[in-house]
Amino acid sequence: MSEQTKICCLGAGYVGGPTMAMIAHQCPDIDVHVVDLNPKRIAAWNSEELPVYEPGLYDVVKQARGRNLKFTTDVPGAIREANMCFISVNTPTKTFGIGAGRAANLEFVEKCARTIAEYSDSDKVVVEKSTLPVRTAESVQRILNSSSSGVKFSVLSNPEFLAEGTAVDDLLNPDRILIGGDNDVAIEKLADVYKHWVPDERIIRTNLWSSELSKLTANAFLAQRVSSINAISALCEATGADVDEVAGAIGTDSRIGPRFLKASVGFGGSCFQKDILNLVYLCEHFGLPEVAQYWEQVIVMNDYQKRRFSTRIVKKMFNTVSDKKIAIWGFAFKKDTNDTRESAAIYVCRDLLEERARITIYDPQVSLEQIRQDLEYLMAGPGGVLTEAQRELLYNNVTVTSSAKAAADGAHAIAVMTEWDEFSDQDFDSIYQSMMKPAFVFDGRNVLDAQQLSDAGFEIESIGKS
Ligand code: UDX
Ligand code: ADP
């Protein structure tokens, strides 16, 4: 009989936490220990207020926690007990040195590999869960093999395709599970974990590099769709077409399909930009400049879309927003998450602050501390130091409120940055009364009823509609 699987996952973030919770939930016979270097994060996973806001996640965690799911800072202990280690740590874009602004920073992944090698006293399957550049598995394997303990490691790539905000459902009903590797025994051991709830025909086995590249390619294709419809949104605004109508019409073509055609202020999130930059770096590295330039345009278009939105706000408000109050509805990069990484809201707020606007932000899940940190980071730029003028702007011109209505009180304009459901469900007559006139609404997500708002007296500007 084969040995019972015992899992250790290094990294309790947006990917590691939910994924391991679902594995533990669906596989009561498998012990799952999730470790992190950050004791605050582990304490939050052990509390009633999880560090990751994700609909339905708390129920999943609650059912498995204390049974076969454990969150701990005991990294050596969890590694020793496990025969399968997942690496699920952050791989941000490098901000320094070779490949800065493009390549992924693999420092955390490499440290994980070294930690696994250091504390392992029995053979292990090591699973890459983090999104990684192609051929990272090779480096991880080499680091593990360089350990002198005689322990054997088999490295697999098993990229995660969950989207934030729908993670529980994505994990429960995945379109596919992808496992890349060259050791069939290890591949089947991991497949057996997923087979507890995923039909075998949805488990795809490939070689290591195909698996790693598939993850980057999937995200590049999805981001490309968003940039494509956003490019068309600019043309719609210029010509009088309606981007939602265009998206609806082309989405009925079964070869195109309806999803990921929602025009917006620009995509965000921890993956799209990072993965495309990774792809671009890879293509350049392998001497394929045309391919690199092709994919880079997806990001160029996204930057254009974010900038276009803030420029439109300034232009419509009589070419100045200086000392005007602008309510920012939503700061997360999409609804149903507290994640703000690469959120378009950060860029638009930066632009408005540079124009000396006063901004009042409301997001149902993002804290003041996070908002400050994101704005500080972007405004300080590569040097990492804020000028005195920037610091003043950040502290004098940014406030955070506890409701959408409060943010709009006395404002000259509302800018919708995240498509939270509650934003379309407001008392717009009373909001209109409380605002300065003309009262502008800039709907960066096309979630508000433009006719209703216009009837209430607002001047409404939507994406891709003139
Ligand atoms: C993405 C991938 O979908 C997921 O498979 C991968 O594992 C991680 O990256 P995520 O970033 O969590 O997931 O969210 P996603 O739903 O893909 O949205 C990304 C960004 O694109 C968001 O800012 C979203 O608002 C934006 N978007 C998405 C649009 O603007 N329009 C759309 O039609 C779809
Ligand atoms: P992702 O979206 O990929 O899950 P996050 O930043 O949300 O990224 O989570 C990554 C987590 O990995 C963080 O909580 C971080 O503290 C943790 N981490 C980074 N390096 C290590 C390491 N060597 N061992 C354990 N945890 C780590």
Short mmCIF file of C-alpha atoms and ligand atoms in Angstrom, two decimals:
data_model
loop_
_atom_site.label_atom_id
_atom_site.label_comp_id
_atom_site.label_asym_id
_atom_site.label_seq_id
_atom_site.Cartn_x
_atom_site.Cartn_y
_atom_site.Cartn_z
CA MET A 1 0.00 0.00 0.00
CA SER A 2 1.31 3.46 -0.84
CA GLU A 3 2.17 5.90 1.91
CA GLN A 4 -0.60 8.29 3.08
CA THR A 5 -0.10 11.77 1.61
CA LYS A 6 0.80 14.51 4.10
CA ILE A 7 1.04 18.05 2.80
CA CYS A 8 3.04 21.09 3.84
CA CYS A 9 2.41 24.36 1.98
CA LEU A 10 4.94 27.19 2.23
CA GLY A 11 3.09 30.49 1.86
CA ALA A 12 -0.34 31.33 3.32
CA GLY A 13 -1.35 34.06 0.88
CA TYR A 14 -4.16 34.56 -1.62
CA VAL A 15 -3.24 31.34 -3.41
CA GLY A 16 -1.78 29.05 -0.71
CA GLY A 17 -4.47 29.73 1.91
CA PRO A 18 -7.62 29.09 -0.14
CA THR A 19 -6.10 26.22 -2.16
CA MET A 20 -4.92 24.32 0.89
CA ALA A 21 -8.19 24.98 2.70
CA MET A 22 -10.05 23.40 -0.22
CA ILE A 23 -7.70 20.40 -0.39
CA ALA A 24 -8.13 19.81 3.35
CA HIS A 25 -11.89 20.29 3.06
CA GLN A 26 -12.24 17.79 0.22
CA CYS A 27 -9.68 15.27 1.52
CA PRO A 28 -10.33 14.56 5.22
CA ASP A 29 -7.75 11.74 5.06
CA ILE A 30 -4.90 14.12 4.15
CA ASP A 31 -3.17 16.27 6.77
CA VAL A 32 -2.50 19.75 5.42
CA HIS A 33 -0.15 22.10 7.24
CA VAL A 34 0.16 25.66 5.90
CA VAL A 35 3.19 27.65 7.04
CA ASP A 36 4.21 31.24 6.59
CA LEU A 37 7.10 33.40 7.78
CA ASN A 38 4.60 36.08 8.73
CA PRO A 39 3.17 35.23 12.18
CA LYS A 40 0.42 37.87 11.83
CA ARG A 41 -0.88 36.14 8.71
CA ILE A 42 -0.90 32.75 10.43
CA ALA A 43 -2.68 34.23 13.45
CA ALA A 44 -5.32 35.69 11.11
CA TRP A 45 -5.86 32.31 9.40
CA ASN A 46 -6.44 30.86 12.86
CA SER A 47 -8.96 33.58 13.74
CA GLU A 48 -12.48 34.45 12.62
CA GLU A 49 -11.18 37.25 10.44
CA LEU A 50 -9.18 35.60 7.67
CA PRO A 51 -6.41 37.65 6.03
CA VAL A 52 -8.00 37.02 2.63
CA TYR A 53 -11.53 38.19 1.93
CA GLU A 54 -13.14 35.63 -0.32
CA PRO A 55 -16.86 34.74 -0.42
CA GLY A 56 -17.52 31.30 1.10
CA LEU A 57 -13.95 30.79 2.25
CA TYR A 58 -14.55 31.06 5.97
CA ASP A 59 -16.98 28.12 5.92
CA VAL A 60 -14.46 25.96 4.08
CA VAL A 61 -11.69 26.89 6.54
CA LYS A 62 -13.90 26.43 9.59
CA GLN A 63 -14.90 22.91 8.61
CA ALA A 64 -11.34 21.70 8.07
CA ARG A 65 -9.38 23.77 10.61
CA GLY A 66 -8.52 21.74 13.70
CA ARG A 67 -9.47 18.55 11.84
CA ASN A 68 -6.85 18.07 9.12
CA LEU A 69 -5.99 21.70 8.34
CA LYS A 70 -3.42 23.53 10.42
CA PHE A 71 -1.92 27.01 10.00
CA THR A 72 1.44 27.31 11.75
CA THR A 73 4.76 29.13 11.80
CA ASP A 74 6.59 25.87 12.57
CA VAL A 75 8.24 25.59 9.16
CA PRO A 76 10.80 22.84 10.04
CA GLY A 77 8.19 20.68 11.80
CA ALA A 78 5.68 20.92 8.95
CA ILE A 79 8.34 20.09 6.34
CA ARG A 80 9.62 17.07 8.28
CA GLU A 81 6.16 15.58 8.68
CA ALA A 82 5.15 16.04 5.05
CA ASN A 83 5.85 13.92 1.99
CA MET A 84 4.47 16.56 -0.39
CA CYS A 85 5.53 20.23 -0.16
CA PHE A 86 3.78 23.01 -2.09
CA ILE A 87 5.63 26.23 -2.77
CA SER A 88 3.06 29.03 -2.84
CA VAL A 89 4.99 32.19 -2.14
CA ASN A 90 4.95 35.58 -3.80
CA THR A 91 6.92 36.13 -7.01
CA PRO A 92 6.67 39.88 -7.62
CA THR A 93 8.23 41.62 -10.60
CA LYS A 94 11.86 42.55 -9.87
CA THR A 95 12.36 46.18 -8.92
CA PHE A 96 16.16 46.09 -9.03
CA GLY A 97 19.12 44.70 -10.95
CA ILE A 98 19.02 42.54 -14.08
CA GLY A 99 15.53 42.28 -15.55
CA ALA A 100 14.16 45.02 -13.26
CA GLY A 101 10.56 45.86 -14.15
CA ARG A 102 10.16 42.65 -16.12
CA ALA A 103 11.60 39.46 -14.67
CA ALA A 104 10.09 37.77 -11.64
CA ASN A 105 11.89 38.03 -8.33
CA LEU A 106 12.52 34.40 -7.44
CA GLU A 107 14.19 35.12 -4.11
CA PHE A 108 11.28 33.73 -2.09
CA VAL A 109 10.93 30.60 -4.20
CA GLU A 110 14.63 29.88 -3.95
CA LYS A 111 14.55 30.38 -0.18
CA CYS A 112 11.70 27.90 0.05
CA ALA A 113 13.66 25.31 -1.93
CA ARG A 114 16.64 25.78 0.38
CA THR A 115 14.43 25.51 3.47
CA ILE A 116 12.83 22.31 2.18
CA ALA A 117 16.27 20.86 1.44
CA GLU A 118 17.53 21.84 4.90
CA TYR A 119 14.75 20.24 6.95
CA SER A 120 13.86 17.19 4.87
CA ASP A 121 14.88 13.81 6.21
CA SER A 122 12.62 11.76 3.90
CA ASP A 123 11.80 11.76 0.15
CA LYS A 124 9.35 14.39 -1.02
CA VAL A 125 7.32 15.55 -3.97
CA VAL A 126 7.81 19.32 -4.31
CA VAL A 127 5.00 21.15 -6.09
CA GLU A 128 5.37 24.62 -7.62
CA LYS A 129 2.09 26.42 -7.09
CA SER A 130 3.30 30.02 -7.49
CA THR A 131 3.26 31.42 -11.02
CA LEU A 132 6.81 31.14 -12.20
CA PRO A 133 8.91 31.81 -15.25
CA VAL A 134 9.45 28.83 -17.48
CA ARG A 135 12.31 26.59 -16.31
CA THR A 136 12.13 27.63 -12.66
CA ALA A 137 11.42 24.00 -11.77
CA GLU A 138 14.85 23.17 -13.08
CA SER A 139 16.48 25.62 -10.64
CA VAL A 140 14.34 24.35 -7.77
CA GLN A 141 15.34 20.76 -8.62
CA ARG A 142 19.04 21.70 -8.71
CA ILE A 143 18.88 23.44 -5.34
CA LEU A 144 17.09 20.47 -3.81
CA ASN A 145 19.53 17.99 -5.36
CA SER A 146 22.49 19.90 -3.96
CA SER A 147 21.45 18.91 -0.44
CA SER A 148 23.80 16.30 0.99
CA SER A 149 21.15 14.42 2.98
CA GLY A 150 20.51 11.76 0.32
CA VAL A 151 16.81 12.63 0.30
CA LYS A 152 15.16 12.36 -3.16
CA PHE A 153 12.96 15.19 -4.42
CA SER A 154 10.61 15.14 -7.43
CA VAL A 155 9.59 18.58 -8.64
CA LEU A 156 6.19 19.12 -10.25
CA SER A 157 4.55 22.22 -11.68
CA ASN A 158 0.89 22.60 -10.70
CA PRO A 159 -0.17 26.18 -11.50
CA GLU A 160 -3.30 27.54 -9.86
CA PHE A 161 -5.98 29.05 -12.08
CA LEU A 162 -8.33 30.38 -9.38
CA ALA A 163 -9.49 33.96 -9.77
CA GLU A 164 -9.87 36.09 -6.66
CA GLY A 165 -13.44 36.79 -5.65
CA THR A 166 -14.56 33.43 -7.04
CA ALA A 167 -11.77 31.30 -5.57
CA VAL A 168 -13.97 28.86 -3.65
CA ASP A 169 -16.07 28.03 -6.67
CA ASP A 170 -13.03 27.90 -8.97
CA LEU A 171 -11.31 25.48 -6.59
CA LEU A 172 -14.40 23.34 -6.19
CA ASN A 173 -15.19 23.15 -9.92
CA PRO A 174 -11.94 23.79 -11.79
CA ASP A 175 -12.02 23.80 -15.60
CA ARG A 176 -8.83 21.76 -15.38
CA ILE A 177 -5.99 20.81 -13.08
CA LEU A 178 -2.62 21.02 -14.76
CA ILE A 179 0.28 18.89 -13.56
CA GLY A 180 3.66 19.12 -15.25
CA GLY A 181 6.55 16.82 -14.50
CA ASP A 182 8.69 13.94 -15.64
CA ASN A 183 8.18 11.52 -12.76
CA ASP A 184 4.97 9.56 -13.35
CA VAL A 185 4.77 8.25 -9.79
CA ALA A 186 4.96 11.78 -8.38
CA ILE A 187 2.43 13.06 -10.94
CA GLU A 188 -0.08 10.36 -9.99
CA LYS A 189 0.47 10.99 -6.29
CA LEU A 190 -0.56 14.62 -6.80
CA ALA A 191 -3.37 13.66 -9.21
CA ASP A 192 -4.74 11.35 -6.47
CA VAL A 193 -5.15 14.38 -4.19
CA TYR A 194 -7.30 16.21 -6.75
CA LYS A 195 -9.17 13.05 -7.74
CA HIS A 196 -10.93 13.27 -4.35
CA TRP A 197 -13.26 15.76 -6.08
CA VAL A 198 -12.10 16.48 -9.65
CA PRO A 199 -12.87 13.97 -12.47
CA ASP A 200 -9.71 12.43 -13.89
CA GLU A 201 -10.49 13.67 -17.42
CA ARG A 202 -10.05 17.23 -16.13
CA ILE A 203 -6.54 16.49 -14.87
CA ILE A 204 -4.06 17.33 -17.60
CA ARG A 205 -0.56 15.88 -17.45
CA THR A 206 2.21 17.64 -19.40
CA ASN A 207 5.94 18.10 -19.23
CA LEU A 208 7.28 20.64 -16.74
CA TRP A 209 7.96 23.46 -19.16
CA SER A 210 4.59 23.15 -20.92
CA SER A 211 2.85 23.44 -17.58
CA GLU A 212 4.82 26.50 -16.52
CA LEU A 213 4.33 28.18 -19.90
CA SER A 214 0.60 27.34 -19.98
CA LYS A 215 -0.01 29.38 -16.86
CA LEU A 216 1.72 32.46 -18.29
CA THR A 217 -0.05 31.98 -21.61
CA ALA A 218 -3.51 31.60 -20.04
CA ASN A 219 -3.09 34.86 -18.15
CA ALA A 220 -1.64 36.62 -21.19
CA PHE A 221 -4.62 35.55 -23.34
CA LEU A 222 -7.14 36.66 -20.70
CA ALA A 223 -5.44 40.02 -20.20
CA GLN A 224 -5.22 40.42 -23.97
CA ARG A 225 -9.00 40.10 -24.24
CA VAL A 226 -9.48 42.84 -21.67
CA SER A 227 -6.99 45.11 -23.43
CA SER A 228 -8.64 44.36 -26.77
CA ILE A 229 -12.09 45.42 -25.59
CA ASN A 230 -10.60 48.41 -23.77
CA ALA A 231 -8.91 49.49 -27.02
CA ILE A 232 -12.30 49.29 -28.72
CA SER A 233 -13.83 51.31 -25.85
CA ALA A 234 -11.67 54.29 -26.83
CA LEU A 235 -12.94 54.02 -30.40
CA CYS A 236 -16.54 53.73 -29.15
CA GLU A 237 -16.18 56.96 -27.18
CA ALA A 238 -14.87 58.70 -30.29
CA THR A 239 -17.51 57.35 -32.67
CA GLY A 240 -20.71 57.03 -30.65
CA ALA A 241 -20.82 53.23 -30.57
CA ASP A 242 -21.53 51.54 -27.24
CA VAL A 243 -18.81 49.14 -26.08
CA ASP A 244 -21.21 46.95 -24.08
CA GLU A 245 -23.33 46.51 -27.20
CA VAL A 246 -20.26 45.68 -29.27
CA ALA A 247 -19.06 43.18 -26.63
CA GLY A 248 -22.53 41.62 -26.50
CA ALA A 249 -22.64 41.29 -30.26
CA ILE A 250 -19.19 39.77 -30.73
CA GLY A 251 -19.55 37.57 -27.63
CA THR A 252 -22.37 35.60 -29.28
CA ASP A 253 -19.85 34.28 -31.80
CA SER A 254 -19.07 30.89 -30.31
CA ARG A 255 -15.47 31.21 -31.49
CA ILE A 256 -15.05 34.38 -29.41
CA GLY A 257 -17.35 33.69 -26.44
CA PRO A 258 -18.84 36.22 -24.02
CA ARG A 259 -16.40 36.21 -21.09
CA PHE A 260 -13.59 38.68 -20.36
CA LEU A 261 -15.09 41.26 -22.68
CA LYS A 262 -16.12 43.75 -20.01
CA ALA A 263 -14.56 47.11 -20.77
CA SER A 264 -13.12 48.73 -17.66
CA VAL A 265 -10.76 51.34 -16.30
CA GLY A 266 -8.03 48.72 -16.77
CA PHE A 267 -7.13 45.31 -15.42
CA GLY A 268 -5.28 44.84 -12.16
CA GLY A 269 -4.43 41.97 -9.86
CA SER A 270 -1.23 40.24 -8.94
CA CYS A 271 -1.02 38.07 -12.05
CA PHE A 272 -1.86 39.66 -15.38
CA GLN A 273 0.80 42.34 -15.58
CA LYS A 274 3.44 40.28 -13.82
CA ASP A 275 2.91 37.25 -16.03
CA ILE A 276 2.97 39.23 -19.26
CA LEU A 277 6.15 41.00 -18.17
CA ASN A 278 7.56 37.59 -17.46
CA LEU A 279 6.57 36.38 -20.91
CA VAL A 280 8.11 39.47 -22.48
CA TYR A 281 11.35 38.92 -20.57
CA LEU A 282 11.43 35.29 -21.60
CA CYS A 283 10.92 36.14 -25.28
CA GLU A 284 13.67 38.73 -25.16
CA HIS A 285 15.96 36.28 -23.42
CA PHE A 286 15.37 33.72 -26.16
CA GLY A 287 15.98 36.29 -28.95
CA LEU A 288 12.34 36.77 -29.99
CA PRO A 289 11.93 40.58 -29.91
CA GLU A 290 8.84 40.59 -32.20
CA VAL A 291 7.01 38.19 -29.90
CA ALA A 292 8.06 40.23 -26.86
CA GLN A 293 6.78 43.48 -28.41
CA TYR A 294 3.51 41.84 -29.39
CA TRP A 295 2.69 40.85 -25.80
CA GLU A 296 4.03 44.06 -24.32
CA GLN A 297 1.27 45.95 -26.16
CA VAL A 298 -1.29 44.35 -23.84
CA ILE A 299 0.31 46.26 -20.97
CA VAL A 300 0.83 49.42 -23.00
CA MET A 301 -2.92 49.41 -23.74
CA ASN A 302 -3.77 48.83 -20.08
CA ASP A 303 -1.59 51.76 -18.97
CA TYR A 304 -3.23 53.90 -21.67
CA GLN A 305 -6.70 52.94 -20.42
CA LYS A 306 -5.92 53.89 -16.80
CA ARG A 307 -4.38 57.21 -17.84
CA ARG A 308 -7.20 57.90 -20.29
CA PHE A 309 -9.70 57.57 -17.45
CA SER A 310 -8.01 60.08 -15.16
CA THR A 311 -7.45 62.47 -18.07
CA ARG A 312 -11.15 62.24 -18.94
CA ILE A 313 -12.08 63.16 -15.36
CA VAL A 314 -9.89 66.26 -15.45
CA LYS A 315 -11.07 67.31 -18.93
CA LYS A 316 -14.78 66.93 -18.18
CA MET A 317 -14.44 68.83 -14.92
CA PHE A 318 -13.51 72.02 -16.78
CA ASN A 319 -9.84 71.06 -17.05
CA THR A 320 -9.13 71.32 -13.35
CA VAL A 321 -9.73 69.13 -10.32
CA SER A 322 -7.47 71.14 -8.07
CA ASP A 323 -9.05 71.41 -4.60
CA LYS A 324 -12.15 69.58 -5.86
CA LYS A 325 -13.40 66.64 -3.87
CA ILE A 326 -13.65 63.36 -5.79
CA ALA A 327 -15.26 60.30 -4.26
CA ILE A 328 -13.50 57.08 -5.19
CA TRP A 329 -15.86 54.12 -5.01
CA GLY A 330 -13.81 50.96 -4.68
CA PHE A 331 -10.08 50.42 -4.30
CA ALA A 332 -9.73 46.63 -4.75
CA PHE A 333 -8.68 45.43 -8.22
CA LYS A 334 -12.06 43.72 -8.65
CA LYS A 335 -15.11 43.03 -6.53
CA ASP A 336 -15.31 40.42 -3.77
CA THR A 337 -11.65 40.64 -2.79
CA ASN A 338 -9.61 42.78 -0.40
CA ASP A 339 -6.61 42.52 -2.73
CA THR A 340 -5.37 45.81 -4.18
CA ARG A 341 -2.28 44.63 -6.03
CA GLU A 342 -1.97 46.57 -9.33
CA SER A 343 -5.49 47.93 -8.86
CA ALA A 344 -6.37 50.60 -11.43
CA ALA A 345 -7.67 52.68 -8.51
CA ILE A 346 -4.14 53.26 -7.23
CA TYR A 347 -3.03 54.74 -10.56
CA VAL A 348 -6.12 56.91 -10.99
CA CYS A 349 -5.82 58.22 -7.42
CA ARG A 350 -2.14 59.01 -8.01
CA ASP A 351 -3.02 60.98 -11.17
CA LEU A 352 -5.80 62.88 -9.39
CA LEU A 353 -3.57 63.70 -6.44
CA GLU A 354 -0.92 65.02 -8.81
CA GLU A 355 -3.67 67.32 -10.12
CA ARG A 356 -4.17 68.40 -6.48
CA ALA A 357 -7.64 66.89 -6.11
CA ARG A 358 -8.96 65.94 -2.68
CA ILE A 359 -9.98 62.30 -2.78
CA THR A 360 -12.31 60.43 -0.46
CA ILE A 361 -12.11 56.68 -0.80
CA TYR A 362 -14.61 54.02 0.15
CA ASP A 363 -14.06 50.30 -0.30
CA PRO A 364 -16.03 47.71 1.70
CA GLN A 365 -12.98 45.48 2.25
CA VAL A 366 -9.80 47.53 1.93
CA SER A 367 -8.29 49.22 4.99
CA LEU A 368 -6.98 52.78 5.29
CA GLU A 369 -3.54 51.34 6.08
CA GLN A 370 -3.50 49.37 2.80
CA ILE A 371 -4.70 52.36 0.78
CA ARG A 372 -1.97 54.59 2.26
CA GLN A 373 0.67 51.95 1.65
CA ASP A 374 -0.35 51.48 -2.00
CA LEU A 375 -0.47 55.20 -2.74
CA GLU A 376 2.82 55.84 -0.97
CA TYR A 377 4.52 53.06 -2.89
CA LEU A 378 3.33 54.26 -6.30
CA MET A 379 3.93 57.94 -5.65
CA ALA A 380 7.42 57.41 -4.27
CA GLY A 381 8.45 55.60 -7.48
CA PRO A 382 11.62 53.53 -7.93
CA GLY A 383 13.61 55.61 -5.42
CA GLY A 384 11.15 54.67 -2.69
CA VAL A 385 11.26 58.10 -1.04
CA LEU A 386 8.35 60.56 -0.98
CA THR A 387 9.04 64.25 -1.47
CA GLU A 388 7.67 66.62 1.14
CA ALA A 389 5.00 67.81 -1.33
CA GLN A 390 3.88 64.22 -2.02
CA ARG A 391 3.71 63.45 1.68
CA GLU A 392 1.53 66.51 2.24
CA LEU A 393 -0.80 65.48 -0.57
CA LEU A 394 -1.10 61.97 0.83
CA TYR A 395 -1.85 63.12 4.34
CA ASN A 396 -3.96 66.23 3.60
CA ASN A 397 -5.82 65.23 0.44
CA VAL A 398 -6.74 61.58 1.07
CA THR A 399 -9.50 60.45 3.40
CA VAL A 400 -11.20 57.10 3.76
CA THR A 401 -14.89 56.76 4.67
CA SER A 402 -17.06 53.91 5.85
CA SER A 403 -19.79 54.20 3.20
CA ALA A 404 -20.20 55.09 -0.45
CA LYS A 405 -22.68 57.81 0.45
CA ALA A 406 -20.32 59.40 2.99
CA ALA A 407 -17.56 59.49 0.37
CA ALA A 408 -19.84 61.34 -2.05
CA ASP A 409 -21.02 63.89 0.51
CA GLY A 410 -20.03 67.36 -0.73
CA ALA A 411 -18.05 65.89 -3.64
CA HIS A 412 -17.80 67.33 -7.14
CA ALA A 413 -17.59 63.88 -8.68
CA ILE A 414 -17.79 60.14 -8.04
CA ALA A 415 -15.39 57.76 -9.79
CA VAL A 416 -16.38 54.08 -9.71
CA MET A 417 -13.20 52.03 -9.67
CA THR A 418 -14.41 48.60 -8.51
CA GLU A 419 -17.64 46.87 -9.50
CA TRP A 420 -18.86 46.10 -5.94
CA ASP A 421 -22.56 45.16 -6.11
CA GLU A 422 -23.54 47.73 -3.48
CA PHE A 423 -22.54 50.63 -5.75
CA SER A 424 -25.46 50.14 -8.12
CA ASP A 425 -27.84 49.88 -5.18
CA GLN A 426 -27.55 53.43 -3.75
CA ASP A 427 -30.11 56.16 -3.19
CA PHE A 428 -28.86 58.32 -6.03
CA ASP A 429 -31.44 61.08 -5.51
CA SER A 430 -30.19 61.72 -2.02
CA ILE A 431 -26.54 61.39 -3.10
CA TYR A 432 -27.19 63.95 -5.84
CA GLN A 433 -28.64 66.36 -3.29
CA SER A 434 -25.52 66.08 -1.13
CA MET A 435 -23.05 66.78 -3.95
CA MET A 436 -21.64 69.95 -5.56
CA LYS A 437 -23.18 70.82 -8.95
CA PRO A 438 -22.73 69.89 -11.68
CA ALA A 439 -22.44 66.47 -10.07
CA PHE A 440 -20.28 64.18 -12.19
CA VAL A 441 -20.13 60.39 -12.16
CA PHE A 442 -17.30 58.57 -13.95
CA ASP A 443 -18.25 54.92 -14.12
CA GLY A 444 -15.00 53.01 -14.65
CA ARG A 445 -16.83 49.69 -14.58
CA ASN A 446 -20.09 50.41 -16.41
CA VAL A 447 -22.09 49.11 -13.46
CA LEU A 448 -24.41 52.06 -12.86
CA ASP A 449 -27.68 52.68 -14.69
CA ALA A 450 -26.69 55.69 -16.80
CA GLN A 451 -30.28 56.62 -17.64
CA GLN A 452 -31.35 56.55 -13.97
CA LEU A 453 -28.41 58.72 -12.97
CA SER A 454 -28.94 61.13 -15.79
CA ASP A 455 -32.62 61.43 -14.80
CA ALA A 456 -31.52 62.16 -11.23
CA GLY A 457 -29.48 65.09 -12.55
CA PHE A 458 -25.96 63.62 -12.75
CA GLU A 459 -23.55 64.16 -15.62
CA ILE A 460 -22.51 60.58 -16.25
CA GLU A 461 -19.49 59.36 -18.19
CA SER A 462 -19.14 55.63 -18.82
CA ILE A 463 -16.36 53.60 -20.40
CA GLY A 464 -16.79 53.14 -24.14
CA LYS A 465 -19.91 55.27 -24.44
CA SER A 466 -19.95 58.81 -25.72
C1 UDX B 1 -6.44 35.94 -12.97
C2 UDX B 1 -6.86 34.71 -13.77
O1 UDX B 1 -8.25 34.86 -14.16
C3 UDX B 1 -6.67 33.44 -12.95
O2 UDX B 1 -6.97 32.29 -13.71
C4 UDX B 1 -5.21 33.38 -12.47
O3 UDX B 1 -5.04 32.26 -11.63
C5 UDX B 1 -4.84 34.64 -11.72
O4 UDX B 1 -5.10 35.80 -12.53
P1 UDX B 1 -7.54 37.39 -11.01
O5 UDX B 1 -6.42 38.35 -11.29
O6 UDX B 1 -7.78 36.97 -9.61
O7 UDX B 1 -7.32 36.04 -11.85
O8 UDX B 1 -8.92 38.02 -11.54
P2 UDX B 1 -9.61 38.15 -12.98
O9 UDX B 1 -11.04 37.83 -12.82
O10 UDX B 1 -8.90 37.41 -14.04
O11 UDX B 1 -9.52 39.72 -13.29
C6 UDX B 1 -8.28 40.37 -13.53
C7 UDX B 1 -8.51 41.84 -13.83
O12 UDX B 1 -9.15 42.02 -15.09
C8 UDX B 1 -9.41 42.54 -12.81
O13 UDX B 1 -8.92 43.83 -12.53
C9 UDX B 1 -10.76 42.62 -13.50
O14 UDX B 1 -11.56 43.66 -13.03
C10 UDX B 1 -10.30 42.83 -14.94
N1 UDX B 1 -11.30 42.40 -15.94
C11 UDX B 1 -11.63 41.09 -16.05
C12 UDX B 1 -11.88 43.34 -16.78
O15 UDX B 1 -11.59 44.53 -16.69
N2 UDX B 1 -12.80 42.91 -17.70
C13 UDX B 1 -13.16 41.62 -17.84
O16 UDX B 1 -13.99 41.31 -18.71
C14 UDX B 1 -12.55 40.67 -16.97
P1 ADP B 2 0.01 34.90 -3.64
O1 ADP B 2 -1.03 35.80 -4.23
O2 ADP B 2 0.93 34.32 -4.67
O3 ADP B 2 -0.56 33.86 -2.72
P2 ADP B 2 0.83 36.47 -1.30
O4 ADP B 2 1.78 37.61 -1.23
O5 ADP B 2 -0.61 36.66 -0.98
O6 ADP B 2 1.00 35.85 -2.78
O7 ADP B 2 1.34 35.29 -0.34
C1 ADP B 2 2.62 34.79 -0.32
C2 ADP B 2 2.97 34.42 1.14
O8 ADP B 2 4.20 33.70 1.14
C3 ADP B 2 3.16 35.61 2.08
O9 ADP B 2 2.27 35.51 3.18
C4 ADP B 2 4.64 35.48 2.55
O10 ADP B 2 4.83 35.85 3.91
C5 ADP B 2 4.89 34.00 2.36
N1 ADP B 2 6.30 33.61 2.22
C6 ADP B 2 7.27 34.23 1.49
N2 ADP B 2 8.43 33.56 1.59
C7 ADP B 2 8.21 32.48 2.40
C8 ADP B 2 9.02 31.41 2.88
N3 ADP B 2 10.31 31.29 2.54
N4 ADP B 2 8.45 30.49 3.71
C9 ADP B 2 7.13 30.61 4.05
N5 ADP B 2 6.33 31.59 3.62
C10 ADP B 2 6.85 32.52 2.81
#
